[in-house]
Amino acid sequence: MKNLRPVGVIGTGKYVPERILNNAELEKMVDTNDEWIVSRTGIRERHIAAPEQATSDLAYEAAIKALDSAGLKAEELDLIVVATITPDTTFPSTACILQERLGAKKAAAFDLGAACSGFVYSLAAATGFIQNGMYNNALVIGADTLSRITDYTDRNTCVLFGDGAGAVVIGEVPEGRGFQSFDLGAEGTGGELLKLPAGGSRLPSSPETLAAKQHFIYMSGREVFKFAVRVMGTATEEVLRKAEMTKEDIDLFIPHQANIRIIQSAMQRLDLSEDRVMINVQKYANTSAASIPLALVEAVEEGRVKEGDRVVMVGFGGGLTWGGTALIW
Ligand code: UT7
């Protein structure tokens, strides 16, 4: 990305719903226990949206904080991208719902679906629009309400997911800062391993699909685990190579928060000690597209990201997909 207009993060905000669902409560719902969940995943609790809250409501709360921290008015926004697989409705898009609610009258708005990699995919897309001069700024949000597509009678999946939203405003930054590289990828061959079978044009909603529980997340956990461990390593190495950085340069590594064991395997491969890695999976579980921005925003709030720091973010998810980026804060 040499000689292009430098683009970076100029504002951040996050939101998680108030209600916390902890492992002890899940023990009463399915045949599981705190010891299994913590040792296999690192998750202790997750936040769950209130019945009246949809994805755009979570996204809105994160967005107003991000706009405020960027010192930007909603009317000044050029673009809104919402990474989500749980939009309020198939259409209008969640980004359009948000555009109206924020009063971002001149902003173009669209949703982007790349599951848990969606936030990094969206950052790459929005950065491109700004680099090529089409827009000056963008609000990029990762927001998901996975509780709405989780089967709370299935112990294989229901312990893993939570709800939340993380937002950034991106725009031009001083020379030498901002996004240095992106690495996006997909392996459609693994599409069957992680999916929501019904409700689309292949299998429209019907009494049969409801009865067969096809409106819930289906996942082949062990296979996704192997994919995740592999691409966390390769995608990180690729973004470092493209940014002309080495693993020693990483000041803060922000991985997708799906499973502590996946994060630990990346830490081992990259020789990263805990003080160089952002981990909050224990509090929020896997929040899909919201996971990386929630971790980024929390790191900023905790003072763990300083000006000039080299930050690497890498995610993986349904599709199957992966996305990584290296930036100088
Ligand atoms: O954002 C991307 C989305 N997905 C992921 O990142 C998920 C990637 N995969 C994983 O994180 C892990 O594969 C899981 C956490 C889903 C599962 O961990 P695992 O170590 O791969 O366990 P397993 O699937 O091999 O299951 C081991 C055992 C099984 O029992 P049997 O068949 O060996 O008797 C499961 O039935 O653990 C059982 N099990 C549970 N036991 C207690 C599965 N879920 C639970 C549970 N409580 N909640």
Coordinates of C-alpha atoms and ligand atoms in Angstrom, one line a residue:
M1 CA 0.0 0.0 0.0
K2 CA 3.0 2.2 -0.7
N3 CA 2.4 5.8 -1.9
L4 CA -1.3 5.7 -1.2
R5 CA -3.1 8.2 0.9
P6 CA -2.5 7.0 4.6
V7 CA -5.7 5.8 6.2
G8 CA -6.1 4.8 9.9
V9 CA -8.4 4.7 12.9
I10 CA -9.5 8.2 14.1
G11 CA -12.3 7.1 16.6
T12 CA -13.5 4.1 18.5
G13 CA -16.5 2.9 20.4
K14 CA -18.0 -0.3 21.7
Y15 CA -21.2 -1.6 23.2
V16 CA -22.3 -4.8 24.9
P17 CA -25.8 -5.5 26.2
E18 CA -26.4 -5.4 29.9
R19 CA -27.5 -8.9 30.5
I20 CA -24.7 -11.4 31.4
L21 CA -25.2 -15.1 30.9
N22 CA -22.5 -17.0 32.9
N23 CA -21.4 -20.6 32.7
A24 CA -23.4 -21.5 35.9
E25 CA -26.6 -20.5 34.2
L26 CA -25.8 -22.6 31.2
E27 CA -25.2 -25.6 33.4
K28 CA -28.9 -25.4 34.2
M29 CA -29.9 -25.2 30.5
V30 CA -27.8 -28.0 28.9
D31 CA -25.6 -30.9 30.0
T32 CA -22.4 -28.9 30.5
N33 CA -20.2 -27.5 33.3
D34 CA -18.0 -24.5 34.0
E35 CA -14.9 -26.6 34.1
W36 CA -15.4 -28.0 30.5
I37 CA -16.3 -24.6 29.1
V38 CA -13.4 -22.8 30.7
S39 CA -10.8 -25.4 29.9
R40 CA -11.9 -26.0 26.3
T41 CA -12.7 -22.4 25.4
G42 CA -11.6 -19.9 28.0
I43 CA -15.1 -18.5 28.2
R44 CA -16.6 -17.5 31.5
E45 CA -19.5 -15.3 30.5
R46 CA -21.2 -13.6 27.6
H47 CA -23.5 -10.7 27.1
I48 CA -27.0 -11.3 25.6
A49 CA -29.2 -8.7 23.9
A50 CA -32.5 -7.8 25.5
P51 CA -35.6 -9.1 23.6
E52 CA -36.2 -5.6 22.1
Q53 CA -32.6 -5.1 21.0
A54 CA -31.6 -5.9 17.4
T55 CA -28.2 -5.7 15.8
S56 CA -28.7 -2.0 14.7
D57 CA -29.4 -1.1 18.3
L58 CA -26.1 -2.5 19.4
A59 CA -24.3 -0.9 16.5
Y60 CA -25.9 2.5 17.2
E61 CA -24.5 2.6 20.7
A62 CA -21.0 1.8 19.5
A63 CA -21.3 4.2 16.6
I64 CA -22.2 7.3 18.6
K65 CA -19.2 6.7 20.9
A66 CA -16.9 6.2 17.9
L67 CA -18.2 9.4 16.2
D68 CA -17.8 11.3 19.5
S69 CA -14.2 10.1 20.0
A70 CA -13.4 11.1 16.3
G71 CA -15.0 14.5 16.9
L72 CA -17.1 13.9 13.8
K73 CA -20.7 14.7 13.2
A74 CA -22.9 12.0 11.7
E75 CA -23.8 14.4 8.8
E76 CA -20.1 14.5 7.9
L77 CA -19.9 10.7 7.4
D78 CA -19.3 9.6 3.8
L79 CA -19.8 5.8 4.3
I80 CA -21.2 3.3 6.7
V81 CA -20.2 -0.3 6.5
V82 CA -21.7 -2.8 8.9
A83 CA -20.1 -6.3 9.1
T84 CA -22.8 -8.6 10.3
I85 CA -24.4 -12.0 9.8
T86 CA -27.4 -11.2 12.0
P87 CA -28.9 -8.1 10.3
D88 CA -32.1 -6.6 11.7
T89 CA -33.8 -7.7 8.4
T90 CA -32.5 -9.1 5.1
F91 CA -33.3 -5.7 3.7
P92 CA -33.1 -2.8 4.4
S93 CA -29.6 -3.3 5.4
T94 CA -28.5 -2.7 9.0
A95 CA -26.2 0.0 7.7
C96 CA -29.2 1.8 6.2
I97 CA -31.2 1.5 9.4
L98 CA -28.2 3.0 11.2
Q99 CA -27.8 5.8 8.6
E100 CA -31.3 6.9 9.3
R101 CA -31.0 6.7 13.1
L102 CA -27.7 8.5 13.2
G103 CA -28.9 11.2 10.7
A104 CA -25.9 10.5 8.5
K105 CA -27.7 12.0 5.5
K106 CA -24.9 12.0 2.9
A107 CA -23.4 8.6 3.8
A108 CA -23.5 5.6 1.5
A109 CA -24.4 2.5 3.5
F110 CA -24.1 -1.2 3.1
D111 CA -23.7 -4.5 5.1
L112 CA -20.9 -6.9 4.5
G113 CA -21.2 -10.6 5.3
A114 CA -18.0 -12.4 6.0
A115 CA -19.0 -13.9 9.4
C116 CA -16.3 -13.5 12.0
S117 CA -13.9 -12.1 9.4
G118 CA -16.4 -9.4 8.5
F119 CA -14.9 -6.5 10.4
V120 CA -11.4 -6.9 8.8
Y121 CA -13.0 -7.4 5.4
S122 CA -15.0 -4.2 6.0
L123 CA -12.0 -2.2 7.1
A124 CA -10.2 -3.3 3.9
A125 CA -13.1 -2.2 1.7
A126 CA -13.6 1.1 3.4
T127 CA -9.9 1.8 3.4
G128 CA -9.9 1.3 -0.3
F129 CA -12.7 3.9 -0.8
I130 CA -10.7 6.4 1.1
Q131 CA -7.3 5.6 -0.4
N132 CA -8.6 6.1 -3.9
G133 CA -10.2 9.4 -3.0
M134 CA -13.8 8.5 -3.4
Y135 CA -14.5 9.2 0.3
N136 CA -12.8 11.0 3.1
N137 CA -14.1 9.0 6.1
A138 CA -16.1 5.9 7.0
L139 CA -17.8 4.4 10.0
V140 CA -16.9 0.7 10.1
I141 CA -18.8 -1.5 12.6
G142 CA -18.7 -5.1 13.5
A143 CA -22.0 -6.0 15.2
D144 CA -23.8 -9.3 15.8
T145 CA -26.6 -10.7 17.8
L146 CA -25.7 -14.4 17.6
S147 CA -28.0 -15.3 20.5
R148 CA -30.8 -14.9 17.9
I149 CA -29.4 -17.8 15.8
T150 CA -28.1 -20.0 18.6
D151 CA -29.9 -23.2 19.7
Y152 CA -29.9 -23.0 23.5
T153 CA -30.6 -26.8 23.7
D154 CA -27.3 -27.6 21.8
R155 CA -24.4 -27.8 24.2
N156 CA -21.9 -28.0 21.3
T157 CA -22.7 -24.4 20.2
C158 CA -24.7 -22.5 22.9
V159 CA -21.8 -22.1 25.3
L160 CA -19.6 -20.4 22.6
F161 CA -21.4 -17.2 21.5
G162 CA -22.4 -13.8 22.8
D163 CA -23.7 -10.4 21.5
G164 CA -22.0 -7.1 21.0
A165 CA -20.8 -4.3 18.7
G166 CA -17.5 -2.5 18.1
A167 CA -17.1 0.6 15.9
V168 CA -14.3 2.6 14.4
V169 CA -14.2 5.8 12.3
I170 CA -11.4 5.7 9.8
G171 CA -10.0 8.6 7.8
E172 CA -6.7 10.2 6.6
V173 CA -3.9 10.0 9.2
P174 CA -0.3 11.5 9.1
E175 CA 2.2 9.9 6.7
G176 CA 3.8 6.7 8.0
R177 CA 0.7 5.7 10.1
G178 CA -2.5 3.8 9.6
F179 CA -3.1 0.6 7.7
Q180 CA 0.0 -1.0 6.3
S181 CA -1.4 -4.2 4.8
F182 CA -4.4 -6.4 4.5
D183 CA -4.7 -10.1 3.8
L184 CA -8.2 -11.4 3.0
G185 CA -9.0 -14.9 1.9
A186 CA -11.7 -17.5 1.6
E187 CA -12.0 -21.3 1.4
G188 CA -15.5 -21.9 0.0
T189 CA -14.7 -25.6 0.1
G190 CA -15.2 -25.4 3.9
G191 CA -18.6 -23.7 3.6
E192 CA -20.5 -26.7 5.0
L193 CA -18.5 -26.6 8.3
L194 CA -20.1 -23.5 9.7
K195 CA -23.5 -22.3 8.4
L196 CA -27.0 -21.2 9.0
P197 CA -28.9 -23.7 6.8
A198 CA -32.3 -22.1 6.3
G199 CA -34.0 -18.7 5.8
G200 CA -32.3 -17.9 2.5
S201 CA -33.3 -18.5 -1.1
R202 CA -31.9 -22.1 -1.0
L203 CA -34.1 -23.1 1.9
P204 CA -36.8 -20.5 2.6
S205 CA -38.3 -20.4 6.0
S206 CA -41.1 -22.9 6.4
P207 CA -42.8 -25.0 9.2
E208 CA -40.4 -27.8 8.2
T209 CA -37.2 -25.7 8.4
L210 CA -38.4 -24.5 11.8
A211 CA -39.1 -28.0 13.1
A212 CA -35.7 -29.2 11.8
K213 CA -34.0 -26.3 13.7
Q214 CA -32.4 -25.1 10.5
H215 CA -32.5 -21.5 11.6
F216 CA -29.7 -22.0 14.1
I217 CA -25.9 -22.1 13.7
Y218 CA -24.6 -25.4 12.6
M219 CA -20.9 -26.0 13.2
S220 CA -18.4 -28.8 12.9
G221 CA -16.3 -27.5 15.8
R222 CA -13.2 -29.7 15.5
E223 CA -12.8 -28.9 11.7
V224 CA -13.3 -25.2 12.2
F225 CA -10.7 -25.4 15.0
K226 CA -8.1 -26.9 12.7
F227 CA -8.8 -24.3 10.0
A228 CA -8.6 -21.5 12.6
V229 CA -5.2 -22.6 14.0
R230 CA -3.8 -22.8 10.5
V231 CA -5.0 -19.5 9.1
M232 CA -4.3 -17.5 12.2
G233 CA -0.7 -18.3 11.6
T234 CA -0.5 -18.0 7.9
A235 CA -2.6 -14.8 7.7
T236 CA -0.5 -13.1 10.4
E237 CA 2.7 -14.0 8.6
E238 CA 1.2 -12.7 5.3
V239 CA 0.1 -9.3 6.7
L240 CA 3.6 -8.9 8.3
R241 CA 5.3 -9.8 5.1
K242 CA 3.2 -7.3 3.1
A243 CA 3.8 -4.6 5.7
E244 CA 7.5 -5.3 5.8
M245 CA 7.3 -6.1 9.5
T246 CA 8.5 -9.1 11.5
K247 CA 6.7 -10.9 14.4
E248 CA 9.1 -9.1 16.7
D249 CA 7.6 -5.7 15.6
I250 CA 4.2 -6.6 16.9
D251 CA 3.3 -4.4 19.9
L252 CA -0.3 -5.7 20.2
F253 CA -1.8 -8.7 18.5
I254 CA -5.6 -8.7 18.4
P255 CA -7.0 -12.1 17.4
H256 CA -10.6 -13.1 16.8
Q257 CA -11.9 -14.1 20.2
A258 CA -13.4 -17.5 19.6
N259 CA -11.4 -19.9 21.8
I260 CA -8.5 -19.3 24.1
R261 CA -6.8 -22.4 22.7
I262 CA -6.8 -21.0 19.2
I263 CA -5.3 -17.8 20.5
Q264 CA -2.6 -19.7 22.5
S265 CA -1.6 -21.7 19.4
A266 CA -1.1 -18.4 17.5
M267 CA 0.9 -17.0 20.4
Q268 CA 3.2 -20.0 20.3
R269 CA 3.7 -19.8 16.6
L270 CA 4.5 -16.1 16.7
D271 CA 6.5 -16.2 20.0
L272 CA 4.1 -13.7 21.6
S273 CA 3.9 -13.2 25.3
E274 CA 0.6 -12.3 27.0
D275 CA 1.5 -8.7 27.4
R276 CA 1.5 -8.4 23.6
V277 CA -1.9 -10.0 23.0
M278 CA -5.4 -8.7 23.6
I279 CA -7.6 -11.4 25.2
N280 CA -11.2 -10.8 26.3
V281 CA -12.9 -14.0 25.2
Q282 CA -13.5 -14.8 28.9
K283 CA -16.0 -11.9 29.2
Y284 CA -17.7 -11.8 25.8
A285 CA -17.3 -15.2 24.2
N286 CA -17.4 -15.3 20.4
T287 CA -19.3 -12.3 19.2
S288 CA -18.6 -12.9 15.5
A289 CA -18.0 -9.7 13.5
A290 CA -17.9 -7.7 16.8
S291 CA -15.1 -9.7 18.3
I292 CA -12.1 -8.0 16.9
P293 CA -13.4 -4.4 17.2
L294 CA -14.6 -5.1 20.8
A295 CA -11.1 -6.3 21.6
L296 CA -9.5 -3.3 19.8
V297 CA -11.7 -0.8 21.5
E298 CA -11.2 -2.4 24.9
A299 CA -7.4 -2.3 24.3
V300 CA -7.6 1.4 23.5
E301 CA -9.7 2.1 26.6
E302 CA -7.2 0.2 28.8
G303 CA -4.4 2.3 27.4
R304 CA -2.8 -0.7 25.7
V305 CA -2.4 1.0 22.3
K306 CA -0.2 4.0 22.1
E307 CA 0.6 6.3 19.2
G308 CA 3.1 4.6 16.8
D309 CA 2.3 1.1 18.1
R310 CA 2.3 -1.7 15.5
V311 CA -1.1 -3.5 15.9
V312 CA -2.0 -6.7 14.0
M313 CA -5.6 -8.0 13.9
V314 CA -6.5 -11.4 12.5
G315 CA -9.9 -13.1 12.2
F316 CA -11.4 -16.3 10.7
G317 CA -14.9 -17.6 10.4
G318 CA -17.8 -18.9 8.3
G319 CA -17.3 -19.1 4.5
L320 CA -14.8 -20.2 5.4
T321 CA -13.0 -16.9 5.5
W322 CA -10.0 -15.1 7.1
G323 CA -8.9 -11.5 7.2
G324 CA -5.8 -9.8 8.7
T325 CA -4.4 -6.3 8.9
A326 CA -1.3 -4.6 10.2
L327 CA -1.5 -1.0 11.2
I328 CA 0.6 1.7 12.9
W329 CA -1.5 3.5 15.5
Ligands
UT7_1 O1 -15.8 -17.9 14.8 C1 -15.5 -19.1 14.3 C2 -16.5 -20.0 14.9 N1 -16.1 -21.2 15.5 C3 -15.0 -21.5 16.3 O2 -14.0 -20.8 16.4 C4 -15.0 -22.9 16.9 C5 -13.8 -23.7 16.7 N2 -13.9 -24.9 17.5 C6 -13.7 -24.9 18.9 O3 -13.5 -23.9 19.5 C7 -13.8 -26.3 19.5 O4 -13.7 -27.3 18.6 C8 -15.0 -26.5 20.4 C9 -14.9 -25.6 21.7 C10 -16.3 -26.2 19.7 C11 -15.1 -27.9 20.9 O5 -13.9 -28.2 21.6 P1 -13.1 -29.6 21.3 O6 -12.0 -29.7 22.2 O7 -12.9 -29.6 19.8 O8 -14.2 -30.7 21.7 P2 -14.9 -31.8 20.8 O9 -15.8 -31.2 19.8 O10 -13.8 -32.7 20.3 O11 -15.8 -32.5 21.9 C12 -15.2 -33.2 23.0 C13 -16.3 -33.8 23.8 C14 -17.4 -34.4 23.1 O12 -17.8 -35.6 23.8 P3 -17.4 -37.0 23.2 O13 -18.0 -37.1 21.9 O14 -15.9 -37.0 23.2 O15 -18.0 -37.9 24.2 C15 -18.5 -33.4 23.1 O16 -19.8 -34.0 23.0 O17 -16.9 -32.7 24.6 C16 -18.3 -32.8 24.4 N3 -18.9 -31.5 24.5 C17 -19.2 -30.9 25.7 N4 -19.2 -31.3 27.0 C18 -19.6 -30.5 27.9 C19 -19.1 -30.6 23.5 N5 -19.7 -29.4 24.0 C20 -19.7 -29.6 25.4 C21 -20.2 -28.8 26.4 N6 -20.1 -29.2 27.7 N7 -20.6 -27.5 26.2

